[in-house]
Coordinates of C-alpha atoms in Angstrom, one line a residue:
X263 CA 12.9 11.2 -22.9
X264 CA 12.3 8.1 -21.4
X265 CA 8.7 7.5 -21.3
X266 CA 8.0 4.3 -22.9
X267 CA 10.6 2.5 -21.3
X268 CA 9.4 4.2 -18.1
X269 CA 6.2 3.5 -18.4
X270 CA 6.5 -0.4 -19.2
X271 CA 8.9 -0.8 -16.5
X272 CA 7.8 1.1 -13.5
X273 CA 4.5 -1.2 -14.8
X274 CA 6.5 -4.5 -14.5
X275 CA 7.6 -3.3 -11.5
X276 CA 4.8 -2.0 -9.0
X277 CA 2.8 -5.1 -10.8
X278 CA 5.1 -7.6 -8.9
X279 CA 5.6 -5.5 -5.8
X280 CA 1.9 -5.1 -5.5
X281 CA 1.0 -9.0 -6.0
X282 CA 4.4 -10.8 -4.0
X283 CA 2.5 -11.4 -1.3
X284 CA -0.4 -12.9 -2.8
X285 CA 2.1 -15.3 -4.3
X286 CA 3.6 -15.6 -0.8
X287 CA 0.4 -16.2 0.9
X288 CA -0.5 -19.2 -2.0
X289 CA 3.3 -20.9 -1.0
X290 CA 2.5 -20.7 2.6
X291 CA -0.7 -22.2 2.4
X292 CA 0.0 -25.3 0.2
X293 CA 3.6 -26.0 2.2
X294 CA 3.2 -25.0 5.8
X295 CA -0.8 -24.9 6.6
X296 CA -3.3 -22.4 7.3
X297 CA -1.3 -21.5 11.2
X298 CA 1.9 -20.4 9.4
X299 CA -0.1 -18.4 6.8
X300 CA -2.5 -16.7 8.9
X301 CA 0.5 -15.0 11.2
X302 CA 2.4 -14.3 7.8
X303 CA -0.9 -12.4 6.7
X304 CA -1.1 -10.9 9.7
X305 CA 2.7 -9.9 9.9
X306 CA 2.9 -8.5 5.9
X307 CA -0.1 -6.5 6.6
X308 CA 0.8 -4.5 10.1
X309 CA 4.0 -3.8 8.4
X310 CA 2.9 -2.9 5.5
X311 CA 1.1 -0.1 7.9
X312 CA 4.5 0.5 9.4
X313 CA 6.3 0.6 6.5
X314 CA 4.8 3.9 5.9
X315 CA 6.9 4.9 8.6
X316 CA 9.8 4.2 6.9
X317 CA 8.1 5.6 3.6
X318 CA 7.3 9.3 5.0
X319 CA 5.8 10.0 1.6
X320 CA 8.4 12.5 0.3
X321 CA 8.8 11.0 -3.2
X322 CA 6.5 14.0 -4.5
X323 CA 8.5 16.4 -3.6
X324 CA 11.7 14.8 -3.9
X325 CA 10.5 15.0 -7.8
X326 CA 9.6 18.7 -8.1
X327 CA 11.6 20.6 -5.0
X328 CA 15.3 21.0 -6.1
X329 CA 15.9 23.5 -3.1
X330 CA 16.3 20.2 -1.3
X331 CA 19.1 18.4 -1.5
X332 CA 19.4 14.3 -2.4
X333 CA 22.0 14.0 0.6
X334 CA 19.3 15.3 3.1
X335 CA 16.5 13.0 1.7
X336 CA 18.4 10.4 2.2
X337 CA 19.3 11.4 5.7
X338 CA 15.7 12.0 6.5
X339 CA 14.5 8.3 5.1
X340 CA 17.2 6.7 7.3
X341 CA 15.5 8.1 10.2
X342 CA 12.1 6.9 9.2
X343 CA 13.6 3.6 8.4
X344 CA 15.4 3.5 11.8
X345 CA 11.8 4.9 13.8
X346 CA 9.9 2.0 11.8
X347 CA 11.8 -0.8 13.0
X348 CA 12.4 0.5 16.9
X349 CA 8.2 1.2 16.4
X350 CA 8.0 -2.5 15.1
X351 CA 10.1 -3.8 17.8
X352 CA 8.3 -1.8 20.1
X353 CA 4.9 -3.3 19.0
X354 CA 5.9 -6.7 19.8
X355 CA 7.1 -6.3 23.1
X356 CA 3.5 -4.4 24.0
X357 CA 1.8 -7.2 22.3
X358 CA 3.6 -10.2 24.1
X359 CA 3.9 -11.8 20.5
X360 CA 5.3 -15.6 20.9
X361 CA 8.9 -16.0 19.5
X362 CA 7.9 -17.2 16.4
X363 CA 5.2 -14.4 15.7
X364 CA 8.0 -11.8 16.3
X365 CA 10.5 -12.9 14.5
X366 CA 8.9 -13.4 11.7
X367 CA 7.0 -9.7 11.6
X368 CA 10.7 -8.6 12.4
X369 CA 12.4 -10.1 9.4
X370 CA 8.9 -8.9 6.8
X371 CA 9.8 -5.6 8.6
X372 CA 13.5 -5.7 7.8
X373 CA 12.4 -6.8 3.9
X374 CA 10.1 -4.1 3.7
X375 CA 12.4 -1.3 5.5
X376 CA 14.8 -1.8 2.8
X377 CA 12.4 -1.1 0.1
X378 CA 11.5 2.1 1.7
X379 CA 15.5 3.0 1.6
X380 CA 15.5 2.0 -2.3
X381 CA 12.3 4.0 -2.5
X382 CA 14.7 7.3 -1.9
X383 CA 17.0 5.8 -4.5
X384 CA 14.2 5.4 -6.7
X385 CA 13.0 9.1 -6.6
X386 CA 16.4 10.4 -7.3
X387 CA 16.3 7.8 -10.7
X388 CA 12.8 9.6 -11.3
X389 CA 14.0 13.6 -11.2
X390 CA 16.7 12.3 -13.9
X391 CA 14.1 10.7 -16.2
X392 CA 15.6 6.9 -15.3
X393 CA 12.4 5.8 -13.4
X394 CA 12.7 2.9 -15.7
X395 CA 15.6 1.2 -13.8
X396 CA 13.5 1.4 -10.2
X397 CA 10.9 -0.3 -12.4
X398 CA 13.7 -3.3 -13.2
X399 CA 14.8 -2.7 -9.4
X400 CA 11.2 -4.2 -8.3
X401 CA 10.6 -6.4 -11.0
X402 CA 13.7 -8.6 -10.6
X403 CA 13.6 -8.4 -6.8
X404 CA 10.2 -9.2 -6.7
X405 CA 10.5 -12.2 -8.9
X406 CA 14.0 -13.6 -7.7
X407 CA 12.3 -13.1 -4.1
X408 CA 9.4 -15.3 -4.9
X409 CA 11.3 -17.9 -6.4
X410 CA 13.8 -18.0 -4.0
X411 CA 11.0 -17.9 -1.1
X412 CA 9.3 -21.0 -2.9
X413 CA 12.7 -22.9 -3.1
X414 CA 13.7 -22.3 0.3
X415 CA 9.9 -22.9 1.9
X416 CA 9.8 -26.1 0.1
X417 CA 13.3 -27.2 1.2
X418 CA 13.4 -26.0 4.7
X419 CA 9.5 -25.9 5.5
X420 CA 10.2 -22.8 8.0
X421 CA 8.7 -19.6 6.7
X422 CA 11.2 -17.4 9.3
X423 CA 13.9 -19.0 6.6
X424 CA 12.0 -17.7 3.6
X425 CA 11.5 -14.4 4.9
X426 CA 15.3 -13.9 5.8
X427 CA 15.9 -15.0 2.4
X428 CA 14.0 -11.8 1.5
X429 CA 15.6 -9.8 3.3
X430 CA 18.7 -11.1 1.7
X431 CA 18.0 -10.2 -1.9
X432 CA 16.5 -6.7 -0.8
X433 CA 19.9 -6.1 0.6
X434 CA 21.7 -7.2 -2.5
X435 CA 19.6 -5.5 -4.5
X436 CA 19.9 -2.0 -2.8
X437 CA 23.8 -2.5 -2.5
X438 CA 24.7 -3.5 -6.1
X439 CA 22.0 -1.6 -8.0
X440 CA 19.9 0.8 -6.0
X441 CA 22.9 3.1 -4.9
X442 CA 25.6 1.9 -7.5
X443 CA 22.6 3.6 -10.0
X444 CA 22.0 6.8 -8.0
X445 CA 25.3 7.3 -6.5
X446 CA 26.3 10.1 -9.4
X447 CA 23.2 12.2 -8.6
X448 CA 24.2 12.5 -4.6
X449 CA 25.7 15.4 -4.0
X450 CA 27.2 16.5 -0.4
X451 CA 24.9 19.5 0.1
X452 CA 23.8 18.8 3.7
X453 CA 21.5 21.5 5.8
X454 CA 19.6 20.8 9.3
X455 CA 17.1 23.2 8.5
X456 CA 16.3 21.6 5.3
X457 CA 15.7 18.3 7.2
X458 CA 12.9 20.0 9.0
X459 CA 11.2 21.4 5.9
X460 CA 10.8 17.7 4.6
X461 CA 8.7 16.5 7.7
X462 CA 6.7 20.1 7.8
X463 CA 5.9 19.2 4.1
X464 CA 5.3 15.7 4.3
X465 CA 3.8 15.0 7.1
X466 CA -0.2 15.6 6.4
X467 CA 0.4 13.5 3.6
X468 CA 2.0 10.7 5.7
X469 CA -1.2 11.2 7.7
X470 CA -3.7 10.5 5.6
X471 CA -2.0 7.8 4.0
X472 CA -0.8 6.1 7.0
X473 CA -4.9 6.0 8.4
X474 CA -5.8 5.1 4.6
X475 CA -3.9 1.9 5.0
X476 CA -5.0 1.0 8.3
X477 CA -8.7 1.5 7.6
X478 CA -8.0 -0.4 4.6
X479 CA -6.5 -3.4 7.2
X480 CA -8.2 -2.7 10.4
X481 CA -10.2 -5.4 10.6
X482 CA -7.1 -7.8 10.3
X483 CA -5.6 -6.4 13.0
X484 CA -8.5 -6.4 15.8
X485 CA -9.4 -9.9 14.1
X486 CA -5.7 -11.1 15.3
X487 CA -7.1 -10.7 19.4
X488 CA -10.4 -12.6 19.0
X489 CA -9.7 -15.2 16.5
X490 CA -7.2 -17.9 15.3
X491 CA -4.6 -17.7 13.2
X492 CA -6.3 -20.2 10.8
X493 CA -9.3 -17.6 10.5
X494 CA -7.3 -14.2 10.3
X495 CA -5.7 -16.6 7.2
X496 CA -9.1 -17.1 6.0
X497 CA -9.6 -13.3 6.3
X498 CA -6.5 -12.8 4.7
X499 CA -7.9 -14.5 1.1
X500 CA -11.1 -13.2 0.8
X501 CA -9.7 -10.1 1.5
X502 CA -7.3 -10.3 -1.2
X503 CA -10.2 -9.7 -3.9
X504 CA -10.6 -6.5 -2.7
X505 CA -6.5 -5.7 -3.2
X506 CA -6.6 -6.9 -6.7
X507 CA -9.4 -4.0 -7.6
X508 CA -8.0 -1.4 -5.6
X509 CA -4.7 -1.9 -7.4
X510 CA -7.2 -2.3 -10.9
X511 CA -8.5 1.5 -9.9
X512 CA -4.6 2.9 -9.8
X513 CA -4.3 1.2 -13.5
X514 CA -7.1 3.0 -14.8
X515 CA -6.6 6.2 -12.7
X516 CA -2.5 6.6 -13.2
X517 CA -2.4 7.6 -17.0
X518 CA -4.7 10.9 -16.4
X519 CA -3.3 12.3 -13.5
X520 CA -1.1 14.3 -15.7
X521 CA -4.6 15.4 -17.4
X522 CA -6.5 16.2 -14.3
X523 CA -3.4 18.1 -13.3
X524 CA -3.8 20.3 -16.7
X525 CA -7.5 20.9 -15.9
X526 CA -6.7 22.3 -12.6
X527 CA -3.8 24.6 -13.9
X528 CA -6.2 26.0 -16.7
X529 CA -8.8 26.4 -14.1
X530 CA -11.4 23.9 -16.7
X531 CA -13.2 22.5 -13.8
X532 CA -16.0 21.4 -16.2
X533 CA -13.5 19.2 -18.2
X534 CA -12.2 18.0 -14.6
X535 CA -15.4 16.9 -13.2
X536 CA -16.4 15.0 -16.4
X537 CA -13.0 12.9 -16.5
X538 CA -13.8 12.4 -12.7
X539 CA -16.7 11.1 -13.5
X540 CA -16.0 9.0 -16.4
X541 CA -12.7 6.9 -14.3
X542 CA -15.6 6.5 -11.5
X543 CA -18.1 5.1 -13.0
X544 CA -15.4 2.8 -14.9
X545 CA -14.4 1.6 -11.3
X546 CA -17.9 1.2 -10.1
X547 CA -18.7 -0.9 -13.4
X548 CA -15.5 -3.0 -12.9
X549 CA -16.2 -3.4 -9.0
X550 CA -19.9 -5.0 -9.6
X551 CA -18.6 -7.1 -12.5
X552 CA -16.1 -8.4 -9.9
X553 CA -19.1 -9.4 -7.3
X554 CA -20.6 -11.2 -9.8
X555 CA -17.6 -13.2 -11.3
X556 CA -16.7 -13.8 -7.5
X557 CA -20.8 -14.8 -6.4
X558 CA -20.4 -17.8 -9.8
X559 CA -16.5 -18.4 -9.3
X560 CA -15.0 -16.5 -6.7
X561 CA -14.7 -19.3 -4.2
X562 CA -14.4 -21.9 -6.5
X563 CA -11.0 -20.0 -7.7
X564 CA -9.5 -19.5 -4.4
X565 CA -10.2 -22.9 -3.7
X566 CA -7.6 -23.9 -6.3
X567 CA -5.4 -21.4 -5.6
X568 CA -5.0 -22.1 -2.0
X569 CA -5.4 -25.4 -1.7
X570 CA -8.7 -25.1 1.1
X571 CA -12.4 -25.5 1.1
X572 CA -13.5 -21.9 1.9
X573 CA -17.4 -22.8 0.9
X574 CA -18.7 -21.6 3.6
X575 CA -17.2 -18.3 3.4
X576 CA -19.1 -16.8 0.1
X577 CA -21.6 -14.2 1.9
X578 CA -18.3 -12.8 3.5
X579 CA -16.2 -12.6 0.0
X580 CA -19.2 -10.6 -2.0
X581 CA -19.8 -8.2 1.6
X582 CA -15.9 -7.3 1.4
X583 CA -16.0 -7.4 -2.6
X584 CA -19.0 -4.0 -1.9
X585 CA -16.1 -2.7 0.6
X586 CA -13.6 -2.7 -2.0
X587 CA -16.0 -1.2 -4.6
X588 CA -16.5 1.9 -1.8
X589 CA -12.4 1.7 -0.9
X590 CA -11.5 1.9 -4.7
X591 CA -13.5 4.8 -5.4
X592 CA -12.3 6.8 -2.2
X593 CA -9.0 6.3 -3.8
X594 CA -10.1 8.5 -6.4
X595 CA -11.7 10.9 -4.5
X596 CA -8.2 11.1 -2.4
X597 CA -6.1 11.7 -5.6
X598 CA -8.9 14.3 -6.7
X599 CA -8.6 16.2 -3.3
X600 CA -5.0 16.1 -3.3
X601 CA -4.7 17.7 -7.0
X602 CA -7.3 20.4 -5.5
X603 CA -4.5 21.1 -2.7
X604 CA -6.8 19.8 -0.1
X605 CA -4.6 17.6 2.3
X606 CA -5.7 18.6 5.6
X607 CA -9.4 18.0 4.9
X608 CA -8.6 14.3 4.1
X609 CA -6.3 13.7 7.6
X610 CA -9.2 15.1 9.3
X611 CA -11.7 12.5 7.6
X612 CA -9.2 9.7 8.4
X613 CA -8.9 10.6 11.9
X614 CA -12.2 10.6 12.7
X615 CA -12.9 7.0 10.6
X616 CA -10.1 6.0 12.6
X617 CA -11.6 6.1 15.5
X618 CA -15.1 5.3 14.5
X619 CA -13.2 2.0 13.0
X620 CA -12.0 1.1 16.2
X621 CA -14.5 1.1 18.5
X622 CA -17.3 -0.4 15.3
X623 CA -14.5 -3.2 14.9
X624 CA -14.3 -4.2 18.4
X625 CA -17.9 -5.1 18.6
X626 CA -19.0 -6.6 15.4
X627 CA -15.4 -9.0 15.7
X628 CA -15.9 -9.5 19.4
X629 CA -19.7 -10.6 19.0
X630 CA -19.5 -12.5 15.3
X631 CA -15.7 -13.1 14.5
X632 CA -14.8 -13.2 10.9
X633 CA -18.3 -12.1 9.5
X634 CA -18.1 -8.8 12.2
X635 CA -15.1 -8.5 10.1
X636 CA -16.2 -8.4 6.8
X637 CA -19.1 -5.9 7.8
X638 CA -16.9 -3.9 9.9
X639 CA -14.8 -3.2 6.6
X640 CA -17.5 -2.7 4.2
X641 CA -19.8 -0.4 6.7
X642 CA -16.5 1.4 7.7
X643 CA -15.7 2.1 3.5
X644 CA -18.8 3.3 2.4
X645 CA -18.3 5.7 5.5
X646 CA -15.4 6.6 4.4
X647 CA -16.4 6.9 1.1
X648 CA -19.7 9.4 1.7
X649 CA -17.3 12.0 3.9
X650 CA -14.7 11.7 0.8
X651 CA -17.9 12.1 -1.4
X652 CA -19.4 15.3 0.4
X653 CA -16.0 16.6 0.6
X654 CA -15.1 16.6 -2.8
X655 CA -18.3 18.2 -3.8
X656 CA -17.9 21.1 -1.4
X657 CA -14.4 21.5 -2.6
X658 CA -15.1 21.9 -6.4
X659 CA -18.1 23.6 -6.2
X660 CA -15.7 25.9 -3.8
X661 CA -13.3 26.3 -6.4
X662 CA -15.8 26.9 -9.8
X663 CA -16.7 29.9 -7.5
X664 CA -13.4 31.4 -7.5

C-alpha cells in the first residue's frame, strides 16, 4: 500500500493546482496592470465553470466500477473535452468578446482541457494504488507552469504568451508522463453501450457540481457586463479570501470521509451526526477567525500582495468573507448528502439557486456595481446554505427511521 506517499503527494499536488492562479493573478497584476488581470480573472474563472464540461465527474466511479472499461473512459472524456472547447468557442462568438479577450479565455481553456484529459489518466493511477504519481503530475506542472508564466510575462509583457506557455507544459506533461504512466493499465475492451452508462451515472453529479461552481462565481460573470475590467479584477481579489477557506474546509473534511462512509455502512447515524457536527463547527470557527484577521489585516495583506490600494474595498472583503463561511459549510452538507445517496435532491436545490442567482445578481450589480456583487454572493450562499441545511436534516432524520 501506498498511502503515505499518496497522501503527501496528491497533497502537494491539488495544493498547487488549487492556488496557480492566485499566483497567476499576483504576476499579472504587478507586470501588466489591473486591465490585463481583470479579463484573466474573468477568463480562469468561466473556464473553470467549463472545465467541468470536460471533467464530467466520472473519477468516482472510474475508482469502484470495474464493469467499465479504461478504454471507454477515456473515450467518453475526449468527448467532454472536445464539447468544452466547441461550448467555449461558442461562448465567445455569442458574447462578441474583442480579440484579445478571446484568445486569451481560448488558450486558459486549452490549459485547463488538458488537465481534465490527465484527470482520466489520473483515476486509472488511483484504482492501482499510484495516486501518488498524479499528485507529482500536478505538483511539478503546477510549479514549472508558474515559473515559466513569470519568466515569460516579465520578458514578453503579453499575458496571451504566458498562457500558451501553459498550455505548452500541460501538453508535455500529459505526453511524457500522464499516458507513458497509465498506458499498461489500458486495455482495448471497447463497448457503445458502456459509453452510455457513464453519462446515465454521471450526469446528476456533473449537475450539481457544475451549478455549485457557478453559484460559487456568478457574480463575476454578470459583473463582467456592467463593470470594467479594472473592477471585476478588484472582485477577483477580495474574492480570493473566500477560495482560500473553501479549499481550508476540503483539508479538514478529506481525511474522514472514509469515516463518515463507515458510519453510513454500519447504519451509526448517531456517530455520523456528531462527526458532522464536530468538522462544522470547526469550519464555522475557522471562517469567523478569518473575518476578523481580514477586518485588522486583510486589506493591508492584499495590498502587498498585489501591488494596489484596495482601501476602500474593506466592507466588501468581510461581506464576501460571511459568503464564504455559508459556501464552505454547504460544501459539507453536499459531501454529507452525497454519502446518504441523495444526488438528485442537491441538482434540484442548485437549479432553483440558479435561477434565483440570476435574476438577484442582475439587480443588485446593475443598481450598485461591485458592492451588488459582494451581497449578491453572500445573500445567494446563505440561501444556498439554509435549503442544503433543511435538506440534510430531513434526510437523516429520514434515514434514523429506517
Amino acid at each position: 500500500m501506498n498511502d503515505r506517499k499518496n497522501f503527501i503527494w496528491n497533497f502537494l499536488g491539488l495544493s498547487i493546482n488549487s492556488f496557480n492562479s492566485l499566483f497567476f493573478l499576483i504576476i499579472i497584476n504587478r507586470i501588466n496592470g489591473g486591465a490585463d488581470a481583470g479579463v484573466f480573472t474573468f477568463s480562469f474563472s468561466l473556464i473553470g465553470l467549463l472545465f467541468y464540461i470536460g471533467l464530467f465527474y466520472t473519477r468516482t466511479f472510474q475508482i469502484s466500477r470495474s464493469d467499465i472499461s479504461n478504454k471507454e473512459y477515456i473515450r467518453s472524456r475526449e468527448i467532454n473535452c472536445v464539447a468544452m472547447m466547441l461550448v467555449t468557442i461558442a461562448l465567445c462568438i455569442l458574447f462578441r468578446y474583442d480579440s484579445y479577450k478571446f484568445t486569451i479565455i481560448i488558450l486558459i481553456g486549452l490549459y485547463r482541457m488538458l488537465e481534465a484529459y490527465a484527470d482520466v489518466f489520473y483515476g486509472i493511477l488511483q484504482a492501482k494504488d499510484e495516486l501518488y504519481k498524479s499528485g507529482r503530475s500536478l505538483f511539478f506542472k503546477g510549479i514549472i507552469g508558474i515559473l515559466l508564466f513569470l519568466i515569460f510575462d516579465l520578458m514578453f509583457k503579453d499575458v496571451r504568451i504566458s498562457c500558451l506557455v501553459l498550455v505548452i507544459v500541460n501538453l508535455l506533461g500529459l505526453i511524457f508522463y500522464d499516458i507513458r504512466n497509465a498506458k499498461k493499465y489500458i486495455t482495448n475492451s471497447f463497448k457503445k453501450e458502456n459509453l452510455k452508462l457513464i453519462y446515465k451515472l454521471a450526469f446528476p453529479i456533473f449537475v450539481f457540481s457544475f451549478l455549485n461552481l457557478y453559484l460559487a462565481n456568478a457574480t463575476k460573470y454578470t459583473l463582467d457586463f456592467y463593470d470594467s475590467a479594472e473592477i471585476q479584477n478588484i472582485f477577483g481579489i477580495i474574492l480570493m479570501p473566500a477560495t482560500v477557506l473553501s479549499l481550508c474546509c476540503q483539508y479538514i473534511l478529506n481525511p474522514f470521509m472514509l469515516r463518515f462512509s463507515q458510519f453510513k455502512d454500519k447504519k451509526d447515524y448517531k456517530s455520523f451526526k456528531s462527526l458532522a457536527r464536530k468538522i462544522l463547527l470547526s469550519v464555522i470557527g475557522i471562517g469567523l477567525l478569518a473575518e476578523v484577521v481580514c477586518f485588522f489585516i486583510g486589506i493591508p495583506v492584499l495590498n502587498i500582495i498585489y501591488g494596489l490600494n484596495l482601501s476602500d474595498y474593506k466592507l466588501m472583503l468581510l461581506i464576501i468573507i460571511i459568503g464564504s463561511i455559508f459556501y464552505a459549510i454547504v460544501s459539507i452538507f453536499s459531501v454529507l448528502l452525497t454519502m446518504l445517496g441523495k444526488n438528485t435532491i442537491q441538482m434540484v436545490i442548485y437549479i432553483i439557486c440558479s435561477i434565483l442567482t440570476l435574476g438577484l445578481s442582475i439587480v443588485l450589480i446593475s443598481n450598485y456595481k461591485i458592492m451588488g456583487a459582494s451581497i449578491c454572493y453572500s445573500v445567494v450562499m446563505f440561501i444556498l446554505c439554509m435549503m442544503f441545511y433543511m435538506s440534510y436534516k430531513y434526510i437523516i432524520k429520514k434515514v434514523e427511521g429506517e
